[in-house]
CSV table of C-alpha atoms in Angstrom, one decimal:
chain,number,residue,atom,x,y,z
Y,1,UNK,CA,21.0,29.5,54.3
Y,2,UNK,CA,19.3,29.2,57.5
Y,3,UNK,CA,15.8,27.8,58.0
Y,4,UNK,CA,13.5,28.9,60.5
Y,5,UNK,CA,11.1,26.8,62.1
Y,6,UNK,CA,8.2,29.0,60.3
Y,7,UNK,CA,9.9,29.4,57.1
Y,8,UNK,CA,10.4,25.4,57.3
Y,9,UNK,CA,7.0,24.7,58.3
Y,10,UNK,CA,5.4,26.7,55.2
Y,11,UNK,CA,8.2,24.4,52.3
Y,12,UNK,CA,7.0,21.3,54.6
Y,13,UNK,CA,2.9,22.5,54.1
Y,14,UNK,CA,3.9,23.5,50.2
Y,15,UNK,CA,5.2,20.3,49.2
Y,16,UNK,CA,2.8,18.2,51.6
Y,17,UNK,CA,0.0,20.1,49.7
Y,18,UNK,CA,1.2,19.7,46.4
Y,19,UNK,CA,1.9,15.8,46.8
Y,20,UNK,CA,-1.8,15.8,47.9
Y,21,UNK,CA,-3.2,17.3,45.0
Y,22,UNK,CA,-1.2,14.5,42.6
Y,23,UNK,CA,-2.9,12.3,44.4
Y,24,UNK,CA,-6.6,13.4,44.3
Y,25,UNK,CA,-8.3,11.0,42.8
Y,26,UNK,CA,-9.6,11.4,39.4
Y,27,UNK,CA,-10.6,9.1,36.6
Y,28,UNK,CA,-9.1,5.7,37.0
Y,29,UNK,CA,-6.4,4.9,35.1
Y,30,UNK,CA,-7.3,2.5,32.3
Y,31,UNK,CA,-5.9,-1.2,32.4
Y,32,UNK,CA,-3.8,-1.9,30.3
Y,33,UNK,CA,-4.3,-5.8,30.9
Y,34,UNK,CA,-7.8,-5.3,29.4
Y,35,UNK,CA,-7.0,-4.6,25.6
Y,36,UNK,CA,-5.9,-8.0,23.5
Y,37,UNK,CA,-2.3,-7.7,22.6
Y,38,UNK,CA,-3.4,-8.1,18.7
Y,39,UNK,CA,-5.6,-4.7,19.4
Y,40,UNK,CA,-5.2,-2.3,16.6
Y,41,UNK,CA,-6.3,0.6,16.4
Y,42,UNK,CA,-5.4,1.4,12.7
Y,43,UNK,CA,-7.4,-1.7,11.3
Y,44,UNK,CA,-9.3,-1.4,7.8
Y,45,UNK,CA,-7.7,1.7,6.3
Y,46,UNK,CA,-7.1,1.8,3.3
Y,47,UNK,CA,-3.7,3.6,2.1
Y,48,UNK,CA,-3.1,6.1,-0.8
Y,49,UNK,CA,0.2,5.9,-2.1
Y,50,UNK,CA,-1.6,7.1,-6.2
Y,51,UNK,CA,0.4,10.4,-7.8
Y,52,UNK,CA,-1.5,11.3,-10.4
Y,53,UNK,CA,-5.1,12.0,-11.5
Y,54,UNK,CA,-6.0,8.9,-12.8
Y,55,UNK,CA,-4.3,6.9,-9.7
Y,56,UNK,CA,-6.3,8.7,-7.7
Y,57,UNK,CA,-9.8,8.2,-9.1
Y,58,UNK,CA,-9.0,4.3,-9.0
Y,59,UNK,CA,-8.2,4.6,-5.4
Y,60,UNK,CA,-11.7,6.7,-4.5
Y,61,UNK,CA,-13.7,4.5,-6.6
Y,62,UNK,CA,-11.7,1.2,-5.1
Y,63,UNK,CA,-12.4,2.6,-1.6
Y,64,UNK,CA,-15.5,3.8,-2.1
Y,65,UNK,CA,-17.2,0.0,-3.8
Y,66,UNK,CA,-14.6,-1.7,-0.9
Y,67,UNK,CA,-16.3,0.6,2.1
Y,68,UNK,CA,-20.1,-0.1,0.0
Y,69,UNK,CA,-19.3,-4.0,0.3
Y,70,UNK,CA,-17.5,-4.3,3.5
Y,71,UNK,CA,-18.2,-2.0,5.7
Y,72,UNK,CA,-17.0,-4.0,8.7
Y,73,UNK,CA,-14.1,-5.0,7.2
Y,74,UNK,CA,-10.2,-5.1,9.3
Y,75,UNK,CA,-7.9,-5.1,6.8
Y,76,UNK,CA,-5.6,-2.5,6.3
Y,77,UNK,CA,-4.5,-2.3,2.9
Y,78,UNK,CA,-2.1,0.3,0.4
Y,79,UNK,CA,-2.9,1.3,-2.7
Y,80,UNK,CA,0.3,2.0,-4.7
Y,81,UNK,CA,0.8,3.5,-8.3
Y,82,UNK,CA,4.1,4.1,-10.6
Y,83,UNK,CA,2.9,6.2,-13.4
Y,84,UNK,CA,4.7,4.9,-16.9
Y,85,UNK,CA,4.6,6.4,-20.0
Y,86,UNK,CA,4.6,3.1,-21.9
Y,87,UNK,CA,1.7,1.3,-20.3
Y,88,UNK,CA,-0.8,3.6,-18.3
Y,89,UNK,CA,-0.4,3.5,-14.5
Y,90,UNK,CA,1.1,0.2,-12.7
Y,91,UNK,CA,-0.9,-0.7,-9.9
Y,92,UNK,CA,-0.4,-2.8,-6.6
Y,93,UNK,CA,-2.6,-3.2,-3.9
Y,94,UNK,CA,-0.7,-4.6,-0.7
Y,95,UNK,CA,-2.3,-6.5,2.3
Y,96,UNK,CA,-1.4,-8.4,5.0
Y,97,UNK,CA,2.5,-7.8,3.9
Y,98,UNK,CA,1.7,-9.1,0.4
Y,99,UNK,CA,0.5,-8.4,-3.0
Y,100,UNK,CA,-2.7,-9.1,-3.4
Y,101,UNK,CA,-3.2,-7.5,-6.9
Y,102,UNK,CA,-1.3,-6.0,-9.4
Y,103,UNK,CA,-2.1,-4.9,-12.4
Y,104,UNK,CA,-1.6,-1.9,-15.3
Y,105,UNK,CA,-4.8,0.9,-15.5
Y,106,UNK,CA,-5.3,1.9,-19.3
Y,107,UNK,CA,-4.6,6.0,-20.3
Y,108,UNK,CA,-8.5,6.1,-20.4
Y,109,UNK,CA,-9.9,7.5,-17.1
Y,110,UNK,CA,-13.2,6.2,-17.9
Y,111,UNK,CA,-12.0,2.8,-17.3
Y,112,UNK,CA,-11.2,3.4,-13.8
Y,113,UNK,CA,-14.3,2.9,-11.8
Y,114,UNK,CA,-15.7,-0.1,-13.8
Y,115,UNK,CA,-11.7,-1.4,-13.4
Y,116,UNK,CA,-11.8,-0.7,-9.0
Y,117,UNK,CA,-15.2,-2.6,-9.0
Y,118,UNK,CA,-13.7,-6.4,-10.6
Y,119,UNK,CA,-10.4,-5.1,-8.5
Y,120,UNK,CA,-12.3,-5.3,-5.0
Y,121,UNK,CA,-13.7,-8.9,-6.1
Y,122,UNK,CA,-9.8,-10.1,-6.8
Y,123,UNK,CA,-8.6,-8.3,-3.7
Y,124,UNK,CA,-11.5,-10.0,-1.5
Y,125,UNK,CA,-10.7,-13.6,-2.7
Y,126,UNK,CA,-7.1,-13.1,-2.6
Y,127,UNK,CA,-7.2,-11.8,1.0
Y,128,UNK,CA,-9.7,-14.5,2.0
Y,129,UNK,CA,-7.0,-16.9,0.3
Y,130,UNK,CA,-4.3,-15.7,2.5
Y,131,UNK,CA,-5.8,-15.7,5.6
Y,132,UNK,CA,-6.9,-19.6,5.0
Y,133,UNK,CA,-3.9,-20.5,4.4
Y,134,UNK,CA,-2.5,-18.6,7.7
Y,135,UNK,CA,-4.9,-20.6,9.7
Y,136,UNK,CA,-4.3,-24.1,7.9
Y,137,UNK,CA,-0.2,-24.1,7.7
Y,138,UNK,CA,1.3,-24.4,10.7
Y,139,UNK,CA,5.5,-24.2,10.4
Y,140,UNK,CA,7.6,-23.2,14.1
Y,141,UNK,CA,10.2,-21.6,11.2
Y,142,UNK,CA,8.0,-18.9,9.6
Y,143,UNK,CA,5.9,-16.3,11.4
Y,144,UNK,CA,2.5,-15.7,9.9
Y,145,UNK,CA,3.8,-12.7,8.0
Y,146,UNK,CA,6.5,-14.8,6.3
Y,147,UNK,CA,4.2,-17.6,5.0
């Protein structure tokens, strides 16, 4: 295919003018030197990993005395139940890539929210626990998710 001087002219304007509007300016492009590598975005939520009726009112009333108590607080935790027809619900509550609580929740819902308040204390302690210990043990073998 042959070009002619206008036809070429007009692809040469067309692609000058399309390069010049990709390089209007616009908003700056954010820094990426200016966030802290341990940034994260996802801090302080609180998981629901419950599956029945009675897991979830301990989770809402654990979240709800843990949000009432701390409402600044950065750590992320989950909140997991295995239903058993033995013993209630089994509960864990996982933080910082531990377990900071465990325990069973009796067959009588109306246990739960007076059983998430005394939870949040153990939680708290256990947490505050952990994160001492991060900061007082040093070892070069173990990263701080493996002490």
């Amino acid at each position: 295919m042959r070009f002619t001087g206008l036809r070429l002219g007009i692809i040469i304007a067309a692609l000058l003018g399309a390069a010049a509007i990709a390089q209007e300016p616009g908003p700056s492009p954010r820094n990426l030197d200016e966030g802290r590598i341990n940034s994260d975005p996802l801090k302080g939520l609180i998981i629901n990993r419950t599956v029945t009726v009675m897991g979830w009112d301990f989770y809402s009333n654990f979240t709800q005395v843990w949000q009432a108590l701390y409402p600044d607080s950065q750590d992320t935790m989950t909140v997991i139940e295995r239903p058993t027809a033995q013993f209630g619900s089994e509960i864990w509550i996982n933080a910082l890539g531990q377990t900071v609580f465990h325990t069973f929740l009796s067959p009588a819902r109306s246990r739960a929210k007076d059983q998430s308040r005394e939870v949040v204390q153990a939680v708290r302690e256990n947490i505050d626990i952990i994160n001492a210990q991060r900061k007082f043990i040093q070892n070069a073998d173990l990263g701080p998710e493996e002490m």
